[in-house]
Short mmCIF file of C-alpha atoms in Angstrom, two decimals:
data_model
loop_
_atom_site.label_atom_id
_atom_site.label_comp_id
_atom_site.label_asym_id
_atom_site.label_seq_id
_atom_site.Cartn_x
_atom_site.Cartn_y
_atom_site.Cartn_z
CA MET A 1 0.23 0.14 -0.13
CA LYS A 2 1.27 3.50 -0.85
CA GLY A 3 1.97 4.36 3.05
CA LEU A 4 3.96 1.62 3.18
CA ARG A 5 6.09 1.88 0.30
CA VAL A 6 9.55 1.03 0.76
CA ARG A 7 10.43 3.99 -1.45
CA ALA A 8 8.75 6.07 0.76
CA TRP A 9 10.67 4.82 3.83
CA VAL A 10 14.53 4.97 1.94
CA LEU A 11 13.20 8.70 0.84
CA ALA A 12 12.65 9.47 4.73
CA LEU A 13 15.77 8.15 6.43
CA ALA A 14 17.85 9.88 3.32
CA ILE A 15 16.92 13.61 4.54
CA VAL A 16 19.70 13.98 7.37
CA ALA A 17 18.52 17.77 8.10
CA THR A 18 17.04 18.31 11.44
CA LEU A 19 13.87 20.11 12.60
CA PRO A 20 14.65 23.78 13.51
CA ALA A 21 16.74 24.46 16.20
CA VAL A 22 14.61 26.16 17.78
CA ALA A 23 12.88 23.05 18.79
CA ALA A 24 12.83 21.30 21.94
CA GLU A 25 13.22 17.99 22.21
CA VAL A 26 10.46 16.73 24.74
CA PRO A 27 10.39 12.78 25.99
CA VAL A 28 6.98 11.43 26.82
CA PRO A 29 7.04 7.99 28.97
CA ARG A 30 5.47 4.92 28.22
CA ALA A 31 5.27 1.63 30.15
CA ALA A 32 8.22 0.58 28.87
CA TYR A 33 10.16 2.96 26.34
CA THR A 34 10.11 6.99 25.88
CA LEU A 35 9.04 8.36 22.86
CA GLN A 36 11.05 11.44 21.55
CA ALA A 37 9.33 13.96 20.43
CA GLU A 38 10.06 17.47 19.46
CA LEU A 39 8.20 21.08 20.16
CA GLN A 40 8.10 23.83 18.48
CA GLY A 41 6.71 27.09 18.90
CA ASP A 42 3.55 28.00 21.37
CA GLY A 43 0.79 29.86 19.52
CA PRO A 44 -2.59 29.27 19.58
CA MET A 45 -3.37 26.20 17.40
CA ALA A 46 -2.01 23.20 19.09
CA VAL A 47 -1.04 20.62 15.96
CA VAL A 48 0.52 17.43 15.85
CA PHE A 49 1.75 15.83 13.20
CA GLU A 50 1.57 11.78 12.07
CA SER A 51 4.23 10.38 9.22
CA GLY A 52 4.05 8.09 7.10
CA PHE A 53 4.99 4.55 7.66
CA GLY A 54 8.77 4.20 8.44
CA GLN A 55 9.26 8.13 8.74
CA ASP A 56 9.84 10.42 11.72
CA ALA A 57 9.33 13.70 13.14
CA VAL A 58 11.90 14.72 10.50
CA ALA A 59 9.18 14.43 7.76
CA TRP A 60 7.37 17.62 8.68
CA LYS A 61 10.29 19.71 8.44
CA ALA A 62 9.35 22.09 5.69
CA VAL A 63 5.57 22.31 6.81
CA ILE A 64 6.20 23.37 10.40
CA LYS A 65 8.97 26.31 9.05
CA SER A 66 6.16 28.10 7.29
CA LEU A 67 3.69 27.26 9.96
CA GLY A 68 6.31 29.75 12.68
CA PRO A 69 5.65 30.89 15.77
CA GLU A 70 1.15 30.81 15.43
CA CYS A 71 1.69 26.69 15.99
CA ARG A 72 2.64 24.87 18.74
CA CYS A 73 4.02 22.94 16.95
CA ILE A 74 4.13 18.96 17.89
CA ALA A 75 5.64 15.91 15.96
CA TYR A 76 7.58 12.98 17.23
CA GLY A 77 9.16 9.40 16.47
CA ARG A 78 6.32 6.74 16.25
CA ALA A 79 8.62 3.30 18.67
CA GLY A 80 11.46 2.38 17.49
CA LEU A 81 12.06 5.19 15.27
CA GLY A 82 14.35 8.31 14.89
CA ASP A 83 15.70 8.38 18.61
CA SER A 84 12.00 7.11 20.07
CA GLY A 85 12.76 4.20 22.04
CA THR A 86 11.00 0.61 21.56
CA ASP A 87 10.14 -2.52 23.46
CA GLY A 88 11.12 -4.96 20.77
CA ASN A 89 7.29 -6.19 20.24
CA ALA A 90 5.99 -5.11 16.84
CA LYS A 91 3.10 -2.74 17.16
CA THR A 92 -0.07 -2.47 16.05
CA ILE A 93 -2.25 0.40 15.70
CA ASP A 94 -4.33 0.57 18.73
CA GLU A 95 -0.93 0.68 20.00
CA HIS A 96 0.19 3.72 18.35
CA LEU A 97 -2.80 4.85 19.22
CA ALA A 98 -2.12 4.51 22.41
CA ASP A 99 0.99 6.78 22.28
CA LEU A 100 -0.57 8.92 20.17
CA ASP A 101 -3.14 9.40 23.24
CA ALA A 102 0.35 9.64 25.43
CA VAL A 103 1.96 12.65 22.95
CA ILE A 104 -1.17 14.63 23.43
CA ALA A 105 -1.49 14.31 26.95
CA THR A 106 1.69 15.66 27.71
CA LEU A 107 2.54 18.27 25.06
CA ALA A 108 -1.08 19.49 24.82
CA PRO A 109 -2.51 18.95 27.57
CA GLY A 110 -6.57 20.14 28.05
CA ARG A 111 -6.58 21.66 24.18
CA LYS A 112 -8.28 20.50 21.36
CA VAL A 113 -5.82 19.68 18.69
CA VAL A 114 -5.24 19.51 15.03
CA LEU A 115 -4.08 16.85 13.29
CA VAL A 116 -1.84 16.40 10.74
CA GLY A 117 -1.16 12.54 9.37
CA HIS A 118 0.53 11.31 6.17
CA SER A 119 -0.13 7.71 4.17
CA TYR A 120 -0.27 5.62 7.31
CA GLY A 121 -0.66 8.61 9.83
CA GLY A 122 -3.27 9.75 8.09
CA LEU A 123 -5.11 6.09 9.10
CA LEU A 124 -3.80 6.65 12.77
CA VAL A 125 -5.36 10.39 13.32
CA SER A 126 -8.38 9.40 11.77
CA GLU A 127 -8.54 6.08 13.87
CA PHE A 128 -7.85 8.50 16.61
CA ALA A 129 -10.13 11.27 15.75
CA ARG A 130 -13.25 8.52 15.95
CA GLN A 131 -12.17 6.88 18.97
CA HIS A 132 -11.67 10.75 20.44
CA PRO A 133 -14.02 14.01 18.71
CA ASP A 134 -14.22 15.35 22.03
CA ARG A 135 -10.30 16.51 21.95
CA VAL A 136 -9.53 17.04 17.79
CA GLN A 137 -10.13 20.68 16.42
CA GLY A 138 -9.82 19.17 12.96
CA LEU A 139 -7.86 17.03 10.74
CA VAL A 140 -5.94 17.11 7.75
CA LEU A 141 -5.08 14.16 6.05
CA VAL A 142 -2.43 13.87 3.41
CA ASP A 143 -2.73 11.19 1.34
CA PRO A 144 -3.99 8.70 4.19
CA THR A 145 -3.79 5.20 4.36
CA THR A 146 -7.78 3.52 4.61
CA MET A 147 -8.95 0.87 6.52
CA GLY A 148 -10.11 -0.55 3.30
CA GLN A 149 -7.77 0.02 0.30
CA ARG A 150 -6.08 -3.73 0.71
CA HIS A 151 -9.79 -5.58 0.21
CA ALA A 152 -9.93 -2.84 -2.80
CA PHE A 153 -6.34 -3.54 -4.34
CA ARG A 154 -6.29 -7.28 -3.01
CA GLN A 155 -9.32 -7.59 -5.08
CA ALA A 156 -8.69 -6.08 -8.42
CA ASP A 157 -4.88 -7.27 -8.76
CA PRO A 158 -3.64 -10.82 -6.18
CA ALA A 159 -1.08 -11.89 -7.12
CA ARG A 160 0.57 -8.25 -7.24
CA VAL A 161 -0.16 -7.50 -3.93
CA GLN A 162 1.08 -10.88 -2.73
CA ALA A 163 4.34 -9.76 -4.61
CA ASP A 164 4.44 -6.69 -3.14
CA ASP A 165 4.12 -8.25 -0.07
CA ALA A 166 7.26 -10.34 -0.10
CA MET A 167 9.13 -7.57 -1.82
CA LEU A 168 8.94 -5.14 1.02
CA LEU A 169 9.05 -7.36 3.44
CA SER A 170 12.42 -8.53 1.94
CA MET A 171 13.69 -5.26 1.98
CA LEU A 172 12.73 -3.51 5.31
CA PRO A 173 14.85 -4.30 9.08
CA PRO A 174 13.58 -6.58 10.60
CA ALA A 175 11.59 -5.04 13.60
CA MET A 176 9.73 -2.80 10.23
CA ALA A 177 8.87 -5.91 9.24
CA ALA A 178 7.19 -7.58 12.21
CA ASP A 179 5.20 -3.57 12.43
CA TYR A 180 4.07 -4.36 8.01
CA ARG A 181 3.19 -7.14 8.32
CA ALA A 182 0.79 -6.48 11.79
CA LEU A 183 -0.54 -3.72 9.86
CA VAL A 184 -1.11 -6.32 7.25
CA ALA A 185 -3.29 -8.49 8.95
CA ARG A 186 -5.20 -5.87 10.36
CA LEU A 187 -6.28 -3.95 7.04
CA ASP A 188 -7.01 -7.96 5.22
CA SER A 189 -9.20 -8.20 8.60
CA PRO A 190 -13.61 -8.64 7.42
CA GLU A 191 -13.92 -5.60 10.08
CA ALA A 192 -11.47 -3.10 7.70
CA ALA A 193 -13.68 -3.59 4.27
CA THR A 194 -16.56 -1.93 6.30
CA PRO A 195 -16.47 1.73 6.21
CA ALA A 196 -16.43 3.57 10.05
CA ALA A 197 -18.70 6.37 10.32
CA MET A 198 -16.26 9.60 11.37
CA PRO A 199 -17.05 12.54 13.14
CA ASP A 200 -18.34 15.84 13.02
CA VAL A 201 -15.35 17.77 12.61
CA PRO A 202 -13.27 19.58 10.38
CA VAL A 203 -11.45 18.33 7.82
CA VAL A 204 -9.10 18.57 4.99
CA LEU A 205 -7.92 16.01 2.65
CA LEU A 206 -5.56 15.72 0.26
CA THR A 207 -4.67 13.22 -2.50
CA ALA A 208 -2.00 12.66 -4.63
CA THR A 209 -2.58 11.68 -7.94
CA GLN A 210 0.49 11.10 -9.92
CA VAL A 211 0.59 7.96 -11.76
CA ALA A 212 4.16 6.60 -11.83
CA ALA A 213 6.10 6.31 -14.90
CA GLU A 214 7.83 3.29 -13.44
CA PRO A 215 5.04 1.97 -10.78
CA PHE A 216 7.01 0.40 -7.73
CA VAL A 217 3.92 -1.41 -6.42
CA PHE A 218 0.32 -1.73 -7.47
CA GLU A 219 -0.72 1.44 -5.81
CA GLU A 220 1.69 3.98 -8.62
CA THR A 221 -0.11 2.19 -11.39
CA ALA A 222 -3.53 3.17 -13.15
CA GLN A 223 -5.79 0.68 -11.59
CA GLY A 224 -3.76 1.29 -8.27
CA LYS A 225 -4.24 4.83 -8.41
CA ALA A 226 -7.83 5.09 -9.56
CA LEU A 227 -8.66 2.64 -6.84
CA TRP A 228 -6.55 5.22 -3.78
CA ARG A 229 -9.20 8.38 -5.36
CA ALA A 230 -11.86 6.10 -4.98
CA GLN A 231 -10.45 4.87 -1.53
CA HIS A 232 -10.28 8.76 -0.56
CA GLY A 233 -13.90 9.55 -2.12
CA ALA A 234 -15.83 7.00 0.39
CA LEU A 235 -13.68 8.00 3.17
CA PHE A 236 -14.30 11.95 2.91
CA ALA A 237 -17.75 10.83 2.11
CA GLN A 238 -17.56 10.07 6.09
CA PHE A 239 -17.50 13.41 7.21
CA SER A 240 -20.06 15.75 7.71
CA ARG A 241 -17.86 19.00 5.96
CA GLY A 242 -14.69 19.47 4.97
CA THR A 243 -12.52 20.18 2.15
CA HIS A 244 -10.96 17.12 -0.83
CA ARG A 245 -8.40 18.61 -2.90
CA TYR A 246 -6.40 16.83 -5.51
CA LEU A 247 -2.52 17.66 -6.15
CA ASP A 248 -0.46 16.67 -9.01
CA THR A 249 1.83 15.44 -6.97
CA GLY A 250 3.24 12.03 -5.74
CA HIS A 251 2.78 10.28 -2.60
CA ASN A 252 4.96 12.01 -0.34
CA LEU A 253 3.04 15.50 -1.13
CA HIS A 254 4.05 17.32 1.86
CA HIS A 255 7.77 17.65 0.59
CA GLU A 256 6.71 18.45 -2.99
CA ASP A 257 4.30 20.87 -1.99
CA PRO A 258 4.47 21.82 1.54
CA ALA A 259 2.28 25.01 1.33
CA ALA A 260 -0.46 23.10 0.38
CA VAL A 261 -0.39 21.17 4.17
CA VAL A 262 0.09 24.34 5.55
CA ASP A 263 -2.76 26.26 4.33
CA ALA A 264 -5.17 22.89 5.19
CA ILE A 265 -3.73 23.15 8.08
CA ARG A 266 -4.60 26.88 8.91
CA GLU A 267 -7.87 26.82 6.72
CA VAL A 268 -9.07 23.72 9.55
CA ALA A 269 -7.43 26.06 12.97
CA ALA A 270 -9.29 29.16 11.80
CA THR A 271 -12.17 28.88 13.27
CA GLY A 272 -12.37 24.96 14.14
CA SER A 273 -14.28 24.64 10.85
CA VAL A 274 -13.87 24.89 6.86
CA PRO A 275 -16.50 25.83 4.53
CA ASP A 276 -17.86 23.86 2.49
#
């Protein structure tokens, strides 16, 4: 799936720049490990960033820099990523959501937050908002993974999806491969095929539309991209208010067009509502 592509993971690991020097590093203790978060600014809007699969806080550098002091920007690495620790066990969606809960409770206590998620991070923030709508001011979903996408992909081309899985597992480090297996098991489960009702919070959903000239995995093919767009359309239909925009970029649109993400964050945060 697009959020799980090794190409995106390798790109993230290749970025050696760090968050701006004014960002403070803040530990978030968990039961068996400590997450490392980056906190910048103390503006009126609290924005929490969730990165794509295999990526850490540095993925949001350009977006956070553009937001500047208007935002209390919080980015972190999930367990085992960046400087965050891990207990060595594969992490499920529910465990990642518990860690996100701890980050918000530690760094934005008592505040509603704008949640921004890319790819797998988009799936996480959507699920967090569904479970905790009273704690969310709005959502910005950056080419997000959806719960139902693997069912759609496997129905369209099961052999290709199986081959892609095998290829990715052969390339991923052992710990990340374990997380991938846990995620695939959840997304392949029967309950993942049924769309869940989303909360009444404003959302901006950004969908990347470029088809790869040389597709690496199924999602980069013309057929895969069409299904990807359909999944995003179905996801957006679960929200009662918001905006769905299509951008002529690749999957990592927050790198290619950070201004689009910044504009979406400001739109959601401005009044707590998004114009139709």
